[in-house]
Amino acid sequence: MPAALSFANIDLHLVKVLHTVITERSVSRAALRLGSTQPQISAQLKRLRALTGDTLLVRAGTGLVPTEAALGLLGPAERLLREADTLFGPARVGRDFEPAQAEGQVNIAATDYLNPSFLPNLVARLRTLAPGLTVALHPLSADSDYRRKLATGEVDLVVGNWLQPPEELHLGRLMTDEVVCLVGEDHPAVKNPRQWTAARYLDSDHIAPTPMHPGARGVIDDFLALQGLERRIAVRCSHFSLAPMMVAQTRLVLTTGRQFCERQLGRFPVRIVRCPVAFPAMAYYQLWHDRTHASSAQRWLREQVRDTARALTGKAPAGRGADTPGPARQGAKA
C-alpha cells in the first residue's frame, strides 16, 4: 500500500466491495449481491488494487481465485464491517425501520424441503410490505457454510430443520410437520400396508437429501442413530424437488414432512404411507446471528418469516416479539 495513502480515499462501501469480491470470486456475482453493476464493481476493484498494491483476483482456468494477499485481507475486512455495524447500525442510532421506505437486500438461506408454498408466500409478503427491498434466496446445501455466512453478514436468516440446532445461534420456532413416507403407487408399502414394518422400512432402499456439511446425516438418520438403528440410503440427492419423480419410477422411499409430500400427489404416481418408525414431528426453525439480533430491520424480517409460517399452518400471527428463543439460545433476549 502506498505510504502516502490517505484514509479519506477509503469508505466502508469500498471495504464491502473488497469483502464481497473476494468471497464471491466473481465481479458479476459481487455486483448482483451488492445491487450494483458489473462496470461499477470493476471500477471499484481497480481502486482497491491501487490502494492495496495487489491484483486481489487472478485467472485460474475459466474462473477467478483470490491471491494470498487477498485472503489475508478477508479477516480484517470482516471485522471492520462488523464493527461499523455495531457503531452505526439502526439499533445504535435510534432509527426505526420503515418497511415501505426500505431499500437494500435481504438474504435468506433455506432448505428446499419446506412446505413448497412457504418461500413463494414469504416473497409475496415482502414484496407487498417492502417493495424497495431486493430478496435473495440462497440454497442450504452441502457446500453452504451457513454459520460463517450468518457471522459475516452474507446471509441474514437461515430456515431449515435440525434435530439439535447450533447452540451459538438465536432460534425462532416456525412450524412442525408429521414425518411420513412417500413411495411409488406400486410400492409394497401401498399394496400390503400391514407388512410395512419398521424392519422392512429400514431394509428398503431410501432416497435422502445431500447432507448440509461433511459428516452430517440429517434429522432422520440422526434420530435413527440415537435409537441404534440405520436405514439403507441408495440415493443422495442435492435437488430435493426431484426426489418425488425418482420415487415414482423406482422402489425408493422418501421420508420427510407431510406438507411437502401432499404437494406431490396428483403431480406424480406416488402415495403417502405411514412411517413405521415413530419419528418425532419435524421441526422447522429460523436461525440468526447475534450480530443482527438487535436490528429493527432484521427483527421485522424475522416477524414476516414467522407470520408466513403460521399462516400456512392455520395459526393466527402473533403480535410483536417474533424472536422466541428455542433450545439453541435459552435465556437470550427476544
Coordinates of C-alpha atoms in Angstrom, one line a residue:
M1 CA 0.0 0.0 0.0
P2 CA 1.5 3.4 -0.9
A3 CA 3.0 5.3 2.0
A4 CA 1.1 8.5 1.2
L5 CA -2.3 6.8 1.4
S6 CA -5.0 9.0 3.0
F7 CA -7.8 7.3 4.8
A8 CA -10.1 9.9 3.1
N9 CA -9.7 7.7 0.0
I10 CA -11.4 4.8 1.7
D11 CA -15.1 4.3 2.5
L12 CA -17.0 1.5 4.1
H13 CA -18.7 0.6 0.9
L14 CA -15.3 0.0 -0.7
V15 CA -14.5 -2.4 2.2
K16 CA -17.8 -4.1 1.5
V17 CA -16.9 -4.4 -2.2
L18 CA -13.5 -5.9 -1.2
H19 CA -15.0 -8.5 1.0
T20 CA -17.8 -9.4 -1.5
V21 CA -15.5 -9.7 -4.5
I22 CA -13.0 -11.9 -2.6
T23 CA -15.7 -14.2 -1.2
E24 CA -17.7 -14.4 -4.4
R25 CA -14.6 -14.7 -6.6
S26 CA -16.6 -13.1 -9.4
V27 CA -17.2 -9.5 -10.3
S28 CA -20.7 -10.3 -11.8
R29 CA -21.8 -12.2 -8.7
A30 CA -20.5 -9.5 -6.4
A31 CA -22.4 -6.9 -8.4
L32 CA -25.6 -8.9 -8.0
R33 CA -25.2 -9.3 -4.3
L34 CA -24.4 -5.6 -3.8
G35 CA -27.2 -4.4 -6.0
S36 CA -24.7 -2.7 -8.3
T37 CA -23.5 -3.2 -11.9
Q38 CA -20.5 -5.0 -13.2
P39 CA -18.8 -1.9 -14.6
Q40 CA -19.2 -0.1 -11.2
I41 CA -17.7 -3.1 -9.3
S42 CA -14.9 -3.4 -11.9
A43 CA -14.0 0.3 -11.3
Q44 CA -14.1 -0.2 -7.5
L45 CA -11.9 -3.3 -7.9
K46 CA -9.4 -1.2 -9.9
R47 CA -9.3 1.4 -7.0
L48 CA -8.8 -1.5 -4.5
R49 CA -5.9 -2.8 -6.5
A50 CA -4.3 0.6 -6.5
L51 CA -4.9 1.0 -2.7
T52 CA -3.6 -2.4 -1.7
G53 CA -0.9 -2.8 -4.3
D54 CA -2.1 -6.3 -5.2
T55 CA -4.1 -7.8 -8.0
L56 CA -6.5 -9.4 -5.5
L57 CA -8.1 -11.8 -8.1
V58 CA -6.3 -13.7 -10.8
R59 CA -7.4 -16.0 -13.5
A60 CA -7.5 -19.8 -12.9
G61 CA -9.0 -21.7 -15.8
T62 CA -12.3 -20.2 -16.6
G63 CA -12.8 -18.5 -13.2
L64 CA -11.0 -16.2 -10.7
V65 CA -9.2 -17.1 -7.5
P66 CA -8.1 -14.7 -4.7
T67 CA -4.4 -14.1 -4.2
E68 CA -2.7 -14.9 -1.0
A69 CA -2.7 -11.2 -0.1
A70 CA -6.5 -11.0 -0.8
L71 CA -7.2 -13.9 1.5
G72 CA -5.1 -12.1 4.2
L73 CA -7.4 -9.1 3.8
L74 CA -10.6 -11.0 4.2
G75 CA -10.5 -11.3 8.0
P76 CA -9.7 -7.6 8.7
A77 CA -12.5 -6.6 6.2
E78 CA -15.0 -8.8 8.1
R79 CA -14.0 -7.4 11.4
L80 CA -14.2 -3.8 10.2
L81 CA -17.7 -4.3 8.7
R82 CA -18.9 -5.9 11.9
E83 CA -17.6 -3.0 14.0
A84 CA -19.1 -0.5 11.6
D85 CA -22.5 -2.2 12.0
T86 CA -22.1 -2.0 15.8
L87 CA -21.2 1.7 15.6
F88 CA -23.6 2.9 13.0
G89 CA -26.4 0.3 12.7
P90 CA -30.0 1.3 13.1
A91 CA -30.3 -0.2 16.6
R92 CA -27.4 2.1 17.7
V93 CA -28.6 5.4 16.2
G94 CA -32.2 5.1 17.1
R95 CA -33.7 4.9 13.6
D96 CA -36.9 2.9 13.4
F97 CA -37.3 0.6 10.4
E98 CA -40.0 1.6 7.9
P99 CA -40.6 -1.3 5.5
A100 CA -42.5 0.8 2.9
Q101 CA -39.5 3.1 2.5
A102 CA -36.8 0.5 3.0
E103 CA -34.1 -0.2 0.4
G104 CA -31.3 -2.7 0.1
Q105 CA -31.2 -6.5 0.0
V106 CA -32.2 -9.3 2.4
N107 CA -30.5 -12.7 2.1
I108 CA -32.3 -15.8 3.2
A109 CA -30.9 -19.3 3.0
A110 CA -33.5 -22.1 3.2
T111 CA -33.8 -25.8 2.5
D112 CA -35.9 -26.9 -0.4
Y113 CA -37.9 -29.5 1.5
L114 CA -40.0 -26.9 3.3
N115 CA -43.7 -26.6 2.5
P116 CA -43.5 -25.7 -1.2
S117 CA -45.7 -22.6 -0.6
F118 CA -43.6 -21.2 2.2
L119 CA -40.9 -19.3 0.1
P120 CA -43.4 -18.0 -2.6
N121 CA -45.7 -16.8 0.1
L122 CA -42.9 -15.1 2.0
V123 CA -41.6 -13.3 -1.1
A124 CA -45.2 -12.1 -1.9
R125 CA -45.5 -10.8 1.7
L126 CA -42.1 -9.0 1.5
R127 CA -42.9 -7.5 -2.0
T128 CA -46.2 -6.1 -0.7
L129 CA -44.9 -4.6 2.6
A130 CA -41.4 -3.6 1.4
P131 CA -41.3 -3.2 -2.4
G132 CA -38.0 -1.4 -2.3
L133 CA -36.2 -4.4 -0.8
T134 CA -34.4 -6.9 -3.0
V135 CA -34.9 -10.5 -1.8
A136 CA -32.1 -13.0 -2.4
L137 CA -32.9 -16.7 -1.7
H138 CA -29.9 -18.9 -1.2
P139 CA -29.8 -22.7 -1.1
L140 CA -29.0 -24.5 2.1
S141 CA -26.8 -27.2 0.7
A142 CA -23.7 -29.3 1.4
D143 CA -21.3 -26.5 0.3
S144 CA -23.0 -23.7 2.2
D145 CA -21.3 -22.8 5.4
Y146 CA -24.3 -21.1 6.9
R147 CA -22.7 -20.5 10.3
R148 CA -19.9 -18.5 8.7
K149 CA -22.3 -16.7 6.4
L150 CA -24.5 -15.6 9.3
A151 CA -21.5 -14.4 11.2
T152 CA -20.2 -12.3 8.3
G153 CA -23.5 -10.9 7.2
E154 CA -23.6 -12.7 3.8
V155 CA -26.9 -14.3 5.0
D156 CA -29.4 -12.6 7.3
L157 CA -31.5 -15.7 8.1
V158 CA -31.3 -19.5 7.7
V159 CA -34.5 -21.5 7.6
G160 CA -34.4 -25.3 7.9
N161 CA -34.9 -28.2 10.3
W162 CA -32.4 -29.6 12.8
L163 CA -32.6 -32.3 15.4
Q164 CA -30.3 -30.1 17.5
P165 CA -29.8 -26.5 16.2
P166 CA -26.4 -24.9 16.6
E167 CA -26.1 -23.6 20.1
E168 CA -24.3 -20.3 19.3
L169 CA -27.2 -19.0 17.1
H170 CA -30.5 -17.4 18.0
L171 CA -33.5 -19.6 17.2
G172 CA -37.2 -19.0 16.4
R173 CA -39.6 -21.9 16.0
L174 CA -41.7 -21.7 12.8
M175 CA -43.7 -24.9 12.3
T176 CA -43.8 -28.6 12.9
D177 CA -44.8 -31.4 10.4
E178 CA -45.6 -35.0 10.7
V179 CA -43.0 -37.4 9.3
V180 CA -44.3 -39.7 6.6
C181 CA -43.1 -41.8 3.7
L182 CA -43.6 -41.0 0.0
V183 CA -43.5 -44.1 -2.2
G184 CA -44.5 -45.1 -5.8
E185 CA -48.0 -46.3 -6.4
D186 CA -46.9 -49.9 -6.8
H187 CA -44.6 -50.0 -3.8
P188 CA -45.2 -53.0 -1.4
A189 CA -46.0 -50.5 1.4
V190 CA -49.1 -49.5 -0.6
K191 CA -50.1 -53.0 -1.6
N192 CA -49.5 -54.6 1.8
P193 CA -49.7 -51.9 4.5
R194 CA -49.8 -54.4 7.3
Q195 CA -46.5 -55.8 6.3
W196 CA -44.9 -52.3 6.2
T197 CA -43.0 -52.8 9.4
A198 CA -40.0 -51.0 10.9
A199 CA -37.8 -53.8 9.8
R200 CA -39.0 -53.6 6.2
Y201 CA -38.7 -49.9 6.3
L202 CA -35.0 -50.0 7.5
D203 CA -34.2 -52.7 4.9
S204 CA -35.8 -50.7 2.0
D205 CA -33.8 -48.6 -0.5
H206 CA -34.1 -44.9 0.6
I207 CA -33.5 -41.6 -1.1
A208 CA -32.2 -38.8 1.2
P209 CA -31.0 -35.2 0.7
T210 CA -27.3 -34.5 0.4
P211 CA -26.0 -33.6 3.9
M212 CA -25.6 -29.9 4.7
H213 CA -21.9 -30.4 5.6
P214 CA -19.4 -33.3 5.5
G215 CA -20.1 -35.8 8.2
A216 CA -23.7 -34.7 8.7
R217 CA -26.5 -37.2 8.4
G218 CA -29.7 -35.2 8.6
V219 CA -32.6 -35.3 11.1
I220 CA -34.0 -38.6 10.0
D221 CA -30.7 -40.5 10.3
D222 CA -29.6 -38.6 13.4
F223 CA -32.8 -39.8 15.1
L224 CA -32.3 -43.4 13.9
A225 CA -28.7 -43.4 15.1
L226 CA -29.9 -42.3 18.6
Q227 CA -32.2 -45.4 18.6
G228 CA -29.3 -47.7 17.4
L229 CA -30.9 -48.0 14.0
E230 CA -29.8 -47.4 10.5
R231 CA -31.5 -47.4 7.1
R232 CA -30.0 -48.2 3.7
I233 CA -29.6 -45.0 1.6
A234 CA -29.4 -45.9 -2.0
V235 CA -29.6 -42.4 -3.5
R236 CA -28.4 -39.0 -2.2
C237 CA -30.0 -36.0 -4.0
S238 CA -28.9 -32.4 -3.7
H239 CA -32.1 -31.3 -5.6
F240 CA -34.8 -32.3 -3.2
S241 CA -37.6 -31.2 -5.6
L242 CA -36.5 -34.0 -8.0
A243 CA -36.9 -36.7 -5.3
P244 CA -40.7 -37.4 -5.9
M245 CA -40.1 -38.0 -9.6
M246 CA -37.4 -40.6 -8.7
V247 CA -39.6 -42.2 -6.1
A248 CA -42.4 -42.5 -8.7
Q249 CA -40.1 -44.5 -11.1
T250 CA -38.5 -46.8 -8.5
R251 CA -39.0 -48.6 -5.2
L252 CA -37.2 -45.9 -3.3
V253 CA -38.6 -44.5 -0.1
L254 CA -38.6 -40.8 0.7
T255 CA -39.0 -39.9 4.4
T256 CA -39.9 -36.3 5.0
G257 CA -42.7 -33.9 6.2
R258 CA -46.3 -34.5 5.2
Q259 CA -46.7 -30.9 3.8
F260 CA -44.1 -31.5 1.2
C261 CA -45.4 -34.9 0.3
E262 CA -49.0 -33.8 -0.1
R263 CA -48.0 -31.3 -2.8
Q264 CA -46.7 -34.2 -4.9
L265 CA -50.0 -36.1 -5.0
G266 CA -51.5 -35.7 -8.4
R267 CA -48.2 -34.5 -9.9
F268 CA -46.6 -37.9 -9.9
P269 CA -47.9 -41.5 -9.4
V270 CA -46.9 -41.5 -5.7
R271 CA -48.6 -42.3 -2.4
I272 CA -48.2 -41.2 1.2
V273 CA -47.9 -44.1 3.7
R274 CA -47.3 -44.0 7.4
C275 CA -43.8 -44.3 8.7
P276 CA -43.4 -47.5 10.7
V277 CA -40.6 -45.9 12.8
A278 CA -42.1 -43.5 15.4
F279 CA -40.2 -40.3 14.4
P280 CA -40.9 -37.1 16.4
A281 CA -42.5 -34.3 14.5
M282 CA -40.2 -32.5 12.1
A283 CA -39.5 -29.0 13.5
Y284 CA -38.5 -26.0 11.3
Y285 CA -36.7 -23.0 12.7
Q286 CA -35.2 -19.7 11.6
L287 CA -31.7 -19.1 12.8
W288 CA -29.8 -15.8 13.1
H289 CA -26.6 -14.5 14.5
D290 CA -26.1 -12.2 17.5
R291 CA -24.7 -9.5 15.2
T292 CA -28.2 -8.9 13.8
H293 CA -30.3 -9.7 16.9
A294 CA -30.9 -6.1 17.9
S295 CA -31.5 -4.7 14.4
S296 CA -35.0 -3.4 14.0
A297 CA -34.9 -4.2 10.2
Q298 CA -33.9 -7.8 11.0
R299 CA -36.5 -8.2 13.7
W300 CA -39.1 -7.1 11.2
L301 CA -37.8 -9.6 8.7
R302 CA -38.0 -12.4 11.3
E303 CA -41.6 -11.4 12.1
Q304 CA -42.5 -11.8 8.4
V305 CA -40.9 -15.2 8.2
R306 CA -42.7 -16.3 11.4
D307 CA -46.1 -15.0 10.3
T308 CA -45.8 -16.6 6.8
A309 CA -45.1 -20.0 8.5
R310 CA -48.0 -19.5 10.9
A311 CA -50.4 -18.7 8.1
L312 CA -49.5 -22.0 6.4
T313 CA -50.2 -24.0 9.5
G314 CA -53.5 -22.2 10.2
K315 CA -52.2 -20.4 13.3
A316 CA -53.1 -16.7 13.7
P317 CA -50.0 -14.5 13.5
A318 CA -48.9 -13.3 16.9
G319 CA -48.2 -9.7 17.8
R320 CA -44.8 -8.2 18.1
G321 CA -41.9 -10.2 19.5
A322 CA -41.3 -12.8 16.9
D323 CA -37.9 -13.8 18.3
T324 CA -38.8 -16.6 20.7
P325 CA -35.6 -18.2 21.7
G326 CA -35.6 -22.0 21.5
P327 CA -33.2 -24.6 22.9
A328 CA -30.3 -23.1 21.0
R329 CA -30.3 -19.8 22.9
Q330 CA -32.4 -20.3 26.1
G331 CA -32.2 -17.2 28.2
A332 CA -31.3 -14.9 25.2
K333 CA -33.2 -11.7 24.9
A334 CA -36.0 -11.7 22.4

